[in-house]
Amino acid sequence: MSASHADAVTFSDLSRNPRAVAERAARLGRVRVTHRDAPDFYLTAVDREEERDQTLATASRLFLALIKHDPAARALVLAMPEVFPWVRHLSPEELRAFTLELVEALSDAAELDVDVTTQEVIAGWRATARIKAGPERYAEARKPTVGDFGPVEASA
């Protein structure tokens, strides 16, 4: 959910009249604070964020329960192409692996407050689908490599 332009204030507005901006955030649920020299941020009420956290946790637990009771995760796997149309380029095994990895990342987001993992999982599988979508690119990616390509930087 993104705030419309009408739900945005500038950082200067917040600095000049914090009470009015806070009242607006309470009335609307949240306001986007734009900043010329920094990323925008949202000003929101704690109770609203706690409700959002509970919603994410509930959805995450539901997905985990589905996978627990259906190891093939048929319902979730069948829904994936509607959410991610590019999964048509993945094999059935890859699609199941993506589904499980995504549900686990959603659980981490809900239970551990680790949001970045979900986007990393989606980006990684989207990259796999992108490579597999182009036959030449996929053939090139499957060729054996020879030699040392230098040190690999790993992110923490």
PDB file of C-alpha atoms in Angstrom:
ATOM      1  CA  MET A   1       0.000   0.000   0.000  1.00  0.00           C
ATOM      2  CA  SER A   2       1.478   3.308  -0.967  1.00  0.00           C
ATOM      3  CA  ALA A   3       0.482   6.730   0.166  1.00  0.00           C
ATOM      4  CA  SER A   4      -1.043   8.979  -2.451  1.00  0.00           C
ATOM      5  CA  HIS A   5       0.425  12.388  -3.150  1.00  0.00           C
ATOM      6  CA  ALA A   6      -2.260  13.896  -0.890  1.00  0.00           C
ATOM      7  CA  ASP A   7      -0.959  11.747   1.986  1.00  0.00           C
ATOM      8  CA  ALA A   8       2.552  13.216   1.724  1.00  0.00           C
ATOM      9  CA  VAL A   9       4.231  16.065   3.562  1.00  0.00           C
ATOM     10  CA  THR A  10       7.697  17.468   3.237  1.00  0.00           C
ATOM     11  CA  PHE A  11      10.350  17.116   5.894  1.00  0.00           C
ATOM     12  CA  SER A  12      10.178  20.899   6.225  1.00  0.00           C
ATOM     13  CA  ASP A  13       6.437  20.637   7.002  1.00  0.00           C
ATOM     14  CA  LEU A  14       7.250  18.119   9.731  1.00  0.00           C
ATOM     15  CA  SER A  15       9.957  20.379  11.146  1.00  0.00           C
ATOM     16  CA  ARG A  16       7.778  23.507  11.083  1.00  0.00           C
ATOM     17  CA  ASN A  17       4.548  21.978  12.373  1.00  0.00           C
ATOM     18  CA  PRO A  18       5.106  18.546  13.940  1.00  0.00           C
ATOM     19  CA  ARG A  19       1.788  18.560  15.809  1.00  0.00           C
ATOM     20  CA  ALA A  20      -0.274  19.085  12.650  1.00  0.00           C
ATOM     21  CA  VAL A  21       1.672  16.408  10.783  1.00  0.00           C
ATOM     22  CA  ALA A  22       1.289  13.969  13.693  1.00  0.00           C
ATOM     23  CA  GLU A  23      -2.458  14.655  13.837  1.00  0.00           C
ATOM     24  CA  ARG A  24      -2.696  14.070  10.095  1.00  0.00           C
ATOM     25  CA  ALA A  25      -0.790  10.792  10.424  1.00  0.00           C
ATOM     26  CA  ALA A  26      -3.124   9.690  13.229  1.00  0.00           C
ATOM     27  CA  ARG A  27      -6.193  10.604  11.155  1.00  0.00           C
ATOM     28  CA  LEU A  28      -4.981   8.976   7.905  1.00  0.00           C
ATOM     29  CA  GLY A  29      -3.108   6.069   9.461  1.00  0.00           C
ATOM     30  CA  ARG A  30       0.198   7.229   8.040  1.00  0.00           C
ATOM     31  CA  VAL A  31       1.760   9.979   5.986  1.00  0.00           C
ATOM     32  CA  ARG A  32       4.751   9.864   3.715  1.00  0.00           C
ATOM     33  CA  VAL A  33       7.454  12.342   4.646  1.00  0.00           C
ATOM     34  CA  THR A  34       9.427  13.390   1.601  1.00  0.00           C
ATOM     35  CA  HIS A  35      12.966  14.621   1.943  1.00  0.00           C
ATOM     36  CA  ARG A  36      15.017  16.235  -0.791  1.00  0.00           C
ATOM     37  CA  ASP A  37      18.368  14.893   0.404  1.00  0.00           C
ATOM     38  CA  ALA A  38      17.383  11.558   1.927  1.00  0.00           C
ATOM     39  CA  PRO A  39      15.017   8.663   1.348  1.00  0.00           C
ATOM     40  CA  ASP A  40      11.347   9.288   2.115  1.00  0.00           C
ATOM     41  CA  PHE A  41       9.882   7.692   5.212  1.00  0.00           C
ATOM     42  CA  TYR A  42       6.456   7.088   6.724  1.00  0.00           C
ATOM     43  CA  LEU A  43       5.147   8.543   9.932  1.00  0.00           C
ATOM     44  CA  THR A  44       2.603   6.148  11.352  1.00  0.00           C
ATOM     45  CA  ALA A  45       0.886   5.253  14.582  1.00  0.00           C
ATOM     46  CA  VAL A  46       2.317   2.368  16.597  1.00  0.00           C
ATOM     47  CA  ASP A  47      -1.037   0.588  16.838  1.00  0.00           C
ATOM     48  CA  ARG A  48      -1.349   0.573  13.048  1.00  0.00           C
ATOM     49  CA  GLU A  49       2.125  -0.930  12.629  1.00  0.00           C
ATOM     50  CA  GLU A  50       1.394  -3.520  15.318  1.00  0.00           C
ATOM     51  CA  GLU A  51      -1.766  -4.501  13.430  1.00  0.00           C
ATOM     52  CA  ARG A  52       0.243  -4.816  10.204  1.00  0.00           C
ATOM     53  CA  ASP A  53       2.808  -6.967  12.012  1.00  0.00           C
ATOM     54  CA  GLN A  54       0.040  -9.217  13.355  1.00  0.00           C
ATOM     55  CA  THR A  55      -1.475  -9.532   9.877  1.00  0.00           C
ATOM     56  CA  LEU A  56       1.861 -10.567   8.399  1.00  0.00           C
ATOM     57  CA  ALA A  57       2.456 -13.048  11.223  1.00  0.00           C
ATOM     58  CA  THR A  58      -0.992 -14.585  10.718  1.00  0.00           C
ATOM     59  CA  ALA A  59      -0.503 -14.953   6.966  1.00  0.00           C
ATOM     60  CA  SER A  60       2.955 -16.406   7.503  1.00  0.00           C
ATOM     61  CA  ARG A  61       1.699 -18.956  10.028  1.00  0.00           C
ATOM     62  CA  LEU A  62      -1.137 -19.918   7.702  1.00  0.00           C
ATOM     63  CA  PHE A  63       1.268 -20.581   4.838  1.00  0.00           C
ATOM     64  CA  LEU A  64       3.590 -22.582   7.089  1.00  0.00           C
ATOM     65  CA  ALA A  65       0.651 -24.679   8.324  1.00  0.00           C
ATOM     66  CA  LEU A  66      -0.414 -25.355   4.729  1.00  0.00           C
ATOM     67  CA  ILE A  67       3.063 -26.572   3.850  1.00  0.00           C
ATOM     68  CA  LYS A  68       3.251 -28.676   7.041  1.00  0.00           C
ATOM     69  CA  HIS A  69       0.008 -30.480   6.190  1.00  0.00           C
ATOM     70  CA  ASP A  70       0.700 -30.693   2.459  1.00  0.00           C
ATOM     71  CA  PRO A  71       4.414 -31.321   1.868  1.00  0.00           C
ATOM     72  CA  ALA A  72       3.986 -30.765  -1.876  1.00  0.00           C
ATOM     73  CA  ALA A  73       2.343 -27.413  -1.065  1.00  0.00           C
ATOM     74  CA  ARG A  74      -0.066 -27.947  -3.955  1.00  0.00           C
ATOM     75  CA  ALA A  75      -2.378 -25.026  -3.133  1.00  0.00           C
ATOM     76  CA  LEU A  76       0.481 -22.564  -2.819  1.00  0.00           C
ATOM     77  CA  VAL A  77       2.333 -23.906  -5.852  1.00  0.00           C
ATOM     78  CA  LEU A  78      -0.860 -23.596  -7.918  1.00  0.00           C
ATOM     79  CA  ALA A  79      -1.272 -19.968  -6.825  1.00  0.00           C
ATOM     80  CA  MET A  80       2.310 -18.915  -7.574  1.00  0.00           C
ATOM     81  CA  PRO A  81       1.845 -18.219 -11.334  1.00  0.00           C
ATOM     82  CA  GLU A  82      -0.897 -15.702 -10.529  1.00  0.00           C
ATOM     83  CA  VAL A  83       1.415 -13.821  -8.192  1.00  0.00           C
ATOM     84  CA  PHE A  84       4.656 -14.360 -10.125  1.00  0.00           C
ATOM     85  CA  PRO A  85       3.884 -14.985 -13.827  1.00  0.00           C
ATOM     86  CA  TRP A  86       7.560 -15.605 -14.599  1.00  0.00           C
ATOM     87  CA  VAL A  87       7.545 -18.906 -12.633  1.00  0.00           C
ATOM     88  CA  ARG A  88       6.418 -20.605 -15.844  1.00  0.00           C
ATOM     89  CA  HIS A  89      10.121 -20.755 -16.721  1.00  0.00           C
ATOM     90  CA  LEU A  90      10.948 -22.794 -13.596  1.00  0.00           C
ATOM     91  CA  SER A  91      10.775 -26.562 -13.432  1.00  0.00           C
ATOM     92  CA  PRO A  92       8.174 -28.112 -11.099  1.00  0.00           C
ATOM     93  CA  GLU A  93      10.945 -28.888  -8.580  1.00  0.00           C
ATOM     94  CA  GLU A  94      12.249 -25.317  -8.753  1.00  0.00           C
ATOM     95  CA  LEU A  95       8.745 -23.931  -8.309  1.00  0.00           C
ATOM     96  CA  ARG A  96       8.251 -26.028  -5.158  1.00  0.00           C
ATOM     97  CA  ALA A  97      11.663 -24.929  -3.864  1.00  0.00           C
ATOM     98  CA  PHE A  98      10.832 -21.266  -4.546  1.00  0.00           C
ATOM     99  CA  THR A  99       7.466 -21.634  -2.803  1.00  0.00           C
ATOM    100  CA  LEU A 100       9.026 -23.180   0.306  1.00  0.00           C
ATOM    101  CA  GLU A 101      11.872 -20.648   0.392  1.00  0.00           C
ATOM    102  CA  LEU A 102       9.409 -17.762   0.008  1.00  0.00           C
ATOM    103  CA  VAL A 103       7.170 -19.021   2.825  1.00  0.00           C
ATOM    104  CA  GLU A 104      10.212 -19.415   5.075  1.00  0.00           C
ATOM    105  CA  ALA A 105      11.335 -15.864   4.224  1.00  0.00           C
ATOM    106  CA  LEU A 106       7.841 -14.536   4.961  1.00  0.00           C
ATOM    107  CA  SER A 107       7.992 -16.326   8.300  1.00  0.00           C
ATOM    108  CA  ASP A 108      11.324 -14.663   9.052  1.00  0.00           C
ATOM    109  CA  ALA A 109       9.813 -11.293   8.152  1.00  0.00           C
ATOM    110  CA  ALA A 110       6.876 -11.870  10.473  1.00  0.00           C
ATOM    111  CA  GLU A 111       8.616 -13.561  13.387  1.00  0.00           C
ATOM    112  CA  LEU A 112      12.129 -12.075  13.278  1.00  0.00           C
ATOM    113  CA  ASP A 113      11.485  -8.683  11.662  1.00  0.00           C
ATOM    114  CA  VAL A 114      13.847  -9.546   8.785  1.00  0.00           C
ATOM    115  CA  ASP A 115      12.152  -8.053   5.723  1.00  0.00           C
ATOM    116  CA  VAL A 116      15.014  -8.008   3.227  1.00  0.00           C
ATOM    117  CA  THR A 117      15.183 -11.799   2.893  1.00  0.00           C
ATOM    118  CA  THR A 118      11.792 -12.002   1.178  1.00  0.00           C
ATOM    119  CA  GLN A 119      12.861  -9.589  -1.542  1.00  0.00           C
ATOM    120  CA  GLU A 120      16.186 -11.410  -1.944  1.00  0.00           C
ATOM    121  CA  VAL A 121      14.381 -14.745  -2.432  1.00  0.00           C
ATOM    122  CA  ILE A 122      12.068 -13.252  -5.046  1.00  0.00           C
ATOM    123  CA  ALA A 123      14.938 -11.491  -6.847  1.00  0.00           C
ATOM    124  CA  GLY A 124      17.051 -14.643  -6.896  1.00  0.00           C
ATOM    125  CA  TRP A 125      14.315 -16.849  -8.327  1.00  0.00           C
ATOM    126  CA  ARG A 126      13.291 -14.127 -10.809  1.00  0.00           C
ATOM    127  CA  ALA A 127      16.904 -14.035 -12.028  1.00  0.00           C
ATOM    128  CA  THR A 128      16.829 -17.813 -12.446  1.00  0.00           C
ATOM    129  CA  ALA A 129      13.609 -17.573 -14.460  1.00  0.00           C
ATOM    130  CA  ARG A 130      15.082 -14.753 -16.572  1.00  0.00           C
ATOM    131  CA  ILE A 131      18.094 -16.884 -17.488  1.00  0.00           C
ATOM    132  CA  LYS A 132      15.941 -19.921 -18.237  1.00  0.00           C
ATOM    133  CA  ALA A 133      13.555 -17.839 -20.377  1.00  0.00           C
ATOM    134  CA  GLY A 134      16.250 -17.227 -23.008  1.00  0.00           C
ATOM    135  CA  PRO A 135      17.494 -20.478 -24.564  1.00  0.00           C
ATOM    136  CA  GLU A 136      20.869 -19.009 -25.555  1.00  0.00           C
ATOM    137  CA  ARG A 137      21.403 -17.435 -22.167  1.00  0.00           C
ATOM    138  CA  TYR A 138      20.385 -20.653 -20.404  1.00  0.00           C
ATOM    139  CA  ALA A 139      22.699 -22.769 -22.570  1.00  0.00           C
ATOM    140  CA  GLU A 140      25.568 -20.374 -21.810  1.00  0.00           C
ATOM    141  CA  ALA A 141      24.842 -20.500 -18.071  1.00  0.00           C
ATOM    142  CA  ARG A 142      24.944 -24.314 -18.102  1.00  0.00           C
ATOM    143  CA  LYS A 143      28.350 -24.564 -19.785  1.00  0.00           C
ATOM    144  CA  PRO A 144      31.159 -25.772 -17.549  1.00  0.00           C
ATOM    145  CA  THR A 145      33.672 -23.171 -16.558  1.00  0.00           C
ATOM    146  CA  VAL A 146      37.424 -23.470 -16.495  1.00  0.00           C
ATOM    147  CA  GLY A 147      39.930 -21.574 -14.415  1.00  0.00           C
ATOM    148  CA  ASP A 148      39.836 -19.238 -11.495  1.00  0.00           C
ATOM    149  CA  PHE A 149      37.598 -16.205 -11.825  1.00  0.00           C
ATOM    150  CA  GLY A 150      39.104 -14.498  -8.794  1.00  0.00           C
ATOM    151  CA  PRO A 151      37.808 -13.920  -5.296  1.00  0.00           C
ATOM    152  CA  VAL A 152      34.081 -13.930  -4.635  1.00  0.00           C
ATOM    153  CA  GLU A 153      32.592 -11.206  -2.483  1.00  0.00           C
ATOM    154  CA  ALA A 154      30.010 -12.612  -0.115  1.00  0.00           C
ATOM    155  CA  SER A 155      27.442 -10.416   1.553  1.00  0.00           C
ATOM    156  CA  ALA A 156      26.626 -11.060   5.182  1.00  0.00           C
TER     157      ALA A 156
END
